């Protein structure tokens, strides 16, 4: 991409994408922090946590979708598949913290990035430049500095590291499938429709799995004000997360989205600093700077950043035009049929 051709609007658009990426990353850190606190309190209900997330999304976005009174732009069974995969990915990664160390889980969670780049290359036909690969590598290297600092303070590898690592790898592949499906839907179809349908099917899947796998754990929970507030904080942060992600996907793509999420570990450290008054290692500041540089390199070398948004808007308009055309054709057919019946009656 020619940097000299960048206009002020392009720079502002890039800054908006990077800012939204950090808002998403910060909310992701809050979800990790609240999940960790719930685990420390003896609450082992990852499916129930996801249930409240999907419930809040369904209560807000389903009425909006219904008020539009239009046909689904994507068949419902694709949304059912994405919803199922999203629920399972969340469950696997949260469950992994019970068996492996935080350092291992965070490191393996980065595997979402190569999974996403491979899947978008195959199914969405996204083509990445050499600069984007360099930017992605720099981002992962920046996170490595955080892991290096964490390794100095972490003395436990978990009670079953191999099982925990396998759970994380399975979860990252699930996240990649969900992210790529979301990128396709929000770029080619409708954001509100995607969130509403994901919420509905995520709610159905999580309810069924809670009844089968998590009912006893849920019954054992003592609902104190602290636990209720943590559930509420988790639901609120994930609601903001799922609300912003489609907009970020449409503006950038799932690869940049996952690269932005690499800073969530650093945000989690800052949160722990304010809650537990821990001292920050200088490597965290260096890591944040390295990841920021990698994100900028990835963004400015994006070959599709100039006209992608306009093309996507055109695709969306085409979809609605097709629906309008179908309605017009249907009305013409009804009118023609009525006139034919009148002629038959006269004859």
CSV table of C-alpha atoms in Angstrom, one decimal, residues 139-312:
chain,number,residue,atom,x,y,z
A,139,UNK,CA,2.7,-8.6,17.7
A,140,UNK,CA,3.3,-12.2,18.8
A,141,UNK,CA,6.9,-11.4,19.7
A,142,UNK,CA,5.6,-8.5,21.9
A,143,UNK,CA,3.3,-10.9,23.8
A,144,UNK,CA,6.3,-13.2,24.2
A,145,UNK,CA,7.9,-10.4,26.4
A,146,UNK,CA,4.8,-10.6,28.7
A,147,UNK,CA,5.1,-14.3,28.9
A,148,UNK,CA,8.7,-14.1,29.7
A,149,UNK,CA,7.9,-11.8,32.6
A,150,UNK,CA,5.0,-14.1,33.8
A,151,UNK,CA,7.3,-17.1,33.7
A,152,UNK,CA,9.6,-15.5,36.2
A,153,UNK,CA,6.7,-15.2,38.7
A,154,UNK,CA,4.9,-18.4,37.9
A,155,UNK,CA,5.9,-21.4,39.8
A,156,UNK,CA,3.2,-23.8,38.9
A,157,UNK,CA,2.5,-25.6,35.7
A,158,UNK,CA,-1.0,-26.7,36.5
A,159,UNK,CA,-2.3,-30.1,37.7
A,160,UNK,CA,-2.6,-31.5,34.1
A,161,UNK,CA,-0.7,-29.2,31.6
A,162,UNK,CA,-1.1,-31.5,28.6
A,163,UNK,CA,-4.9,-31.7,29.0
A,164,UNK,CA,-5.1,-28.0,29.5
A,165,UNK,CA,-3.0,-27.3,26.4
A,166,UNK,CA,-5.1,-29.6,24.3
A,167,UNK,CA,-8.3,-27.8,25.5
A,168,UNK,CA,-6.8,-24.4,24.6
A,169,UNK,CA,-5.7,-25.6,21.1
A,170,UNK,CA,-9.3,-26.9,20.5
A,171,UNK,CA,-10.7,-23.6,21.8
A,172,UNK,CA,-8.5,-21.5,19.5
A,173,UNK,CA,-9.6,-23.5,16.5
A,174,UNK,CA,-13.2,-22.9,17.5
A,175,UNK,CA,-12.6,-19.2,18.0
A,176,UNK,CA,-11.0,-19.1,14.5
A,177,UNK,CA,-14.1,-20.7,12.9
A,178,UNK,CA,-16.4,-18.4,14.8
A,179,UNK,CA,-14.3,-15.3,13.9
A,180,UNK,CA,-14.1,-16.2,10.2
A,181,UNK,CA,-17.8,-16.9,10.0
A,182,UNK,CA,-18.5,-13.6,11.8
A,183,UNK,CA,-16.2,-11.7,9.4
A,184,UNK,CA,-18.0,-13.2,6.4
A,185,UNK,CA,-21.4,-12.4,7.8
A,186,UNK,CA,-20.7,-8.8,8.8
A,187,UNK,CA,-18.8,-7.9,5.6
A,188,UNK,CA,-21.3,-9.4,3.2
A,189,UNK,CA,-24.5,-9.4,5.1
A,190,UNK,CA,-25.8,-7.6,8.3
A,191,UNK,CA,-24.2,-7.0,11.7
A,192,UNK,CA,-27.5,-6.8,13.7
A,193,UNK,CA,-28.7,-10.0,12.2
A,194,UNK,CA,-25.5,-11.8,13.1
A,195,UNK,CA,-25.4,-10.7,16.7
A,196,UNK,CA,-29.1,-11.5,17.2
A,197,UNK,CA,-28.9,-14.9,15.6
A,198,UNK,CA,-25.7,-15.8,17.4
A,199,UNK,CA,-27.3,-14.8,20.7
A,200,UNK,CA,-30.4,-16.9,20.1
A,201,UNK,CA,-28.6,-20.0,19.1
A,202,UNK,CA,-25.8,-19.4,21.8
A,203,UNK,CA,-28.6,-19.1,24.4
A,204,UNK,CA,-30.2,-22.4,23.2
A,205,UNK,CA,-27.0,-24.3,23.2
A,206,UNK,CA,-25.8,-23.0,26.5
A,207,UNK,CA,-29.1,-23.8,28.2
A,208,UNK,CA,-29.1,-27.4,26.9
A,209,UNK,CA,-25.5,-28.0,28.0
A,210,UNK,CA,-26.1,-26.4,31.4
A,211,UNK,CA,-28.9,-28.8,32.0
A,212,UNK,CA,-26.7,-31.8,31.0
A,213,UNK,CA,-23.2,-30.9,32.2
A,214,UNK,CA,-23.3,-28.1,34.7
A,215,UNK,CA,-26.5,-28.4,36.7
A,216,UNK,CA,-24.8,-29.8,39.9
A,217,UNK,CA,-22.1,-27.1,39.9
A,218,UNK,CA,-24.8,-24.4,39.5
A,219,UNK,CA,-26.8,-25.8,42.4
A,220,UNK,CA,-23.7,-25.7,44.6
A,221,UNK,CA,-23.1,-22.0,44.1
A,222,UNK,CA,-23.9,-19.7,47.1
A,223,UNK,CA,-25.2,-16.6,45.5
A,224,UNK,CA,-23.6,-13.8,47.5
A,225,UNK,CA,-23.6,-10.2,46.5
A,226,UNK,CA,-19.9,-10.5,45.4
A,227,UNK,CA,-20.6,-13.5,43.1
A,228,UNK,CA,-23.7,-11.8,41.6
A,229,UNK,CA,-21.7,-8.6,40.9
A,230,UNK,CA,-18.9,-10.7,39.2
A,231,UNK,CA,-21.5,-12.4,37.0
A,232,UNK,CA,-22.9,-9.0,36.1
A,233,UNK,CA,-19.5,-7.6,35.3
A,234,UNK,CA,-18.7,-10.6,33.1
A,235,UNK,CA,-22.0,-10.2,31.3
A,236,UNK,CA,-21.6,-6.5,30.8
A,237,UNK,CA,-18.0,-6.8,29.5
A,238,UNK,CA,-18.9,-9.6,27.1
A,239,UNK,CA,-21.9,-7.7,25.9
A,240,UNK,CA,-19.7,-4.7,25.0
A,241,UNK,CA,-17.2,-7.2,23.4
A,242,UNK,CA,-19.8,-8.9,21.2
A,243,UNK,CA,-21.3,-5.5,20.2
A,244,UNK,CA,-18.1,-3.9,19.1
A,245,UNK,CA,-16.5,-6.9,17.4
A,246,UNK,CA,-18.8,-7.0,14.3
A,247,UNK,CA,-18.0,-3.3,13.6
A,248,UNK,CA,-14.3,-4.0,14.0
A,249,UNK,CA,-14.6,-7.0,11.8
A,250,UNK,CA,-16.2,-5.0,9.1
A,251,UNK,CA,-13.6,-2.3,9.2
A,252,UNK,CA,-10.5,-4.5,9.5
A,253,UNK,CA,-11.0,-8.3,9.6
A,254,UNK,CA,-10.7,-11.2,12.0
A,255,UNK,CA,-6.9,-11.3,11.8
A,256,UNK,CA,-6.4,-7.7,13.0
A,257,UNK,CA,-9.1,-8.3,15.6
A,258,UNK,CA,-7.2,-11.2,17.1
A,259,UNK,CA,-3.9,-9.3,17.0
A,260,UNK,CA,-5.5,-6.5,18.9
A,261,UNK,CA,-6.6,-9.0,21.5
A,262,UNK,CA,-3.0,-9.9,22.3
A,263,UNK,CA,-2.8,-6.8,24.5
A,264,UNK,CA,-5.6,-8.2,26.8
A,265,UNK,CA,-3.0,-9.8,28.9
A,266,UNK,CA,-1.3,-6.4,29.5
A,267,UNK,CA,-4.7,-4.9,30.4
A,268,UNK,CA,-5.3,-7.7,32.8
A,269,UNK,CA,-1.9,-6.9,34.5
A,270,UNK,CA,-2.9,-3.3,34.9
A,271,UNK,CA,-6.3,-4.3,36.4
A,272,UNK,CA,-4.4,-6.6,38.9
A,273,UNK,CA,-2.2,-3.6,39.7
A,274,UNK,CA,-5.1,-1.5,40.8
A,275,UNK,CA,-6.8,-4.3,42.7
A,276,UNK,CA,-3.8,-6.0,44.3
A,277,UNK,CA,-1.3,-3.2,44.1
A,278,UNK,CA,1.3,-5.3,42.4
A,279,UNK,CA,4.5,-3.9,40.9
A,280,UNK,CA,4.7,-3.9,37.1
A,281,UNK,CA,7.7,-5.4,35.3
A,282,UNK,CA,9.3,-3.0,32.8
A,283,UNK,CA,8.8,-5.8,30.2
A,284,UNK,CA,5.1,-5.0,30.2
A,285,UNK,CA,5.6,-1.5,29.0
A,286,UNK,CA,8.1,-2.7,26.3
A,287,UNK,CA,5.6,-5.4,25.2
A,288,UNK,CA,2.7,-2.9,24.8
A,289,UNK,CA,4.9,-0.7,22.6
A,290,UNK,CA,6.1,-3.7,20.5
A,291,UNK,CA,2.5,-4.9,20.0
A,292,UNK,CA,1.3,-1.4,19.1
A,293,UNK,CA,4.1,-1.1,16.4
A,294,UNK,CA,3.1,-4.5,15.0
A,295,UNK,CA,-0.6,-3.5,14.8
A,296,UNK,CA,0.3,-0.3,12.9
A,297,UNK,CA,2.6,-2.2,10.5
A,298,UNK,CA,-0.2,-4.7,9.9
A,299,UNK,CA,-2.8,-2.0,9.3
A,300,UNK,CA,-0.8,0.3,7.0
A,301,UNK,CA,0.3,-2.7,4.8
A,302,UNK,CA,-3.3,-3.9,4.4
A,303,UNK,CA,-3.8,-4.1,0.6
A,304,UNK,CA,-7.6,-3.9,0.9
A,305,UNK,CA,-7.9,-1.1,3.4
A,306,UNK,CA,-8.5,1.7,0.9
A,307,UNK,CA,-11.7,0.5,-0.8
A,308,UNK,CA,-12.9,-2.4,1.3
A,309,UNK,CA,-15.4,-0.4,3.2
A,310,UNK,CA,-17.0,1.1,0.2
A,311,UNK,CA,-17.1,-2.3,-1.5
A,312,UNK,CA,-18.7,-3.9,1.5
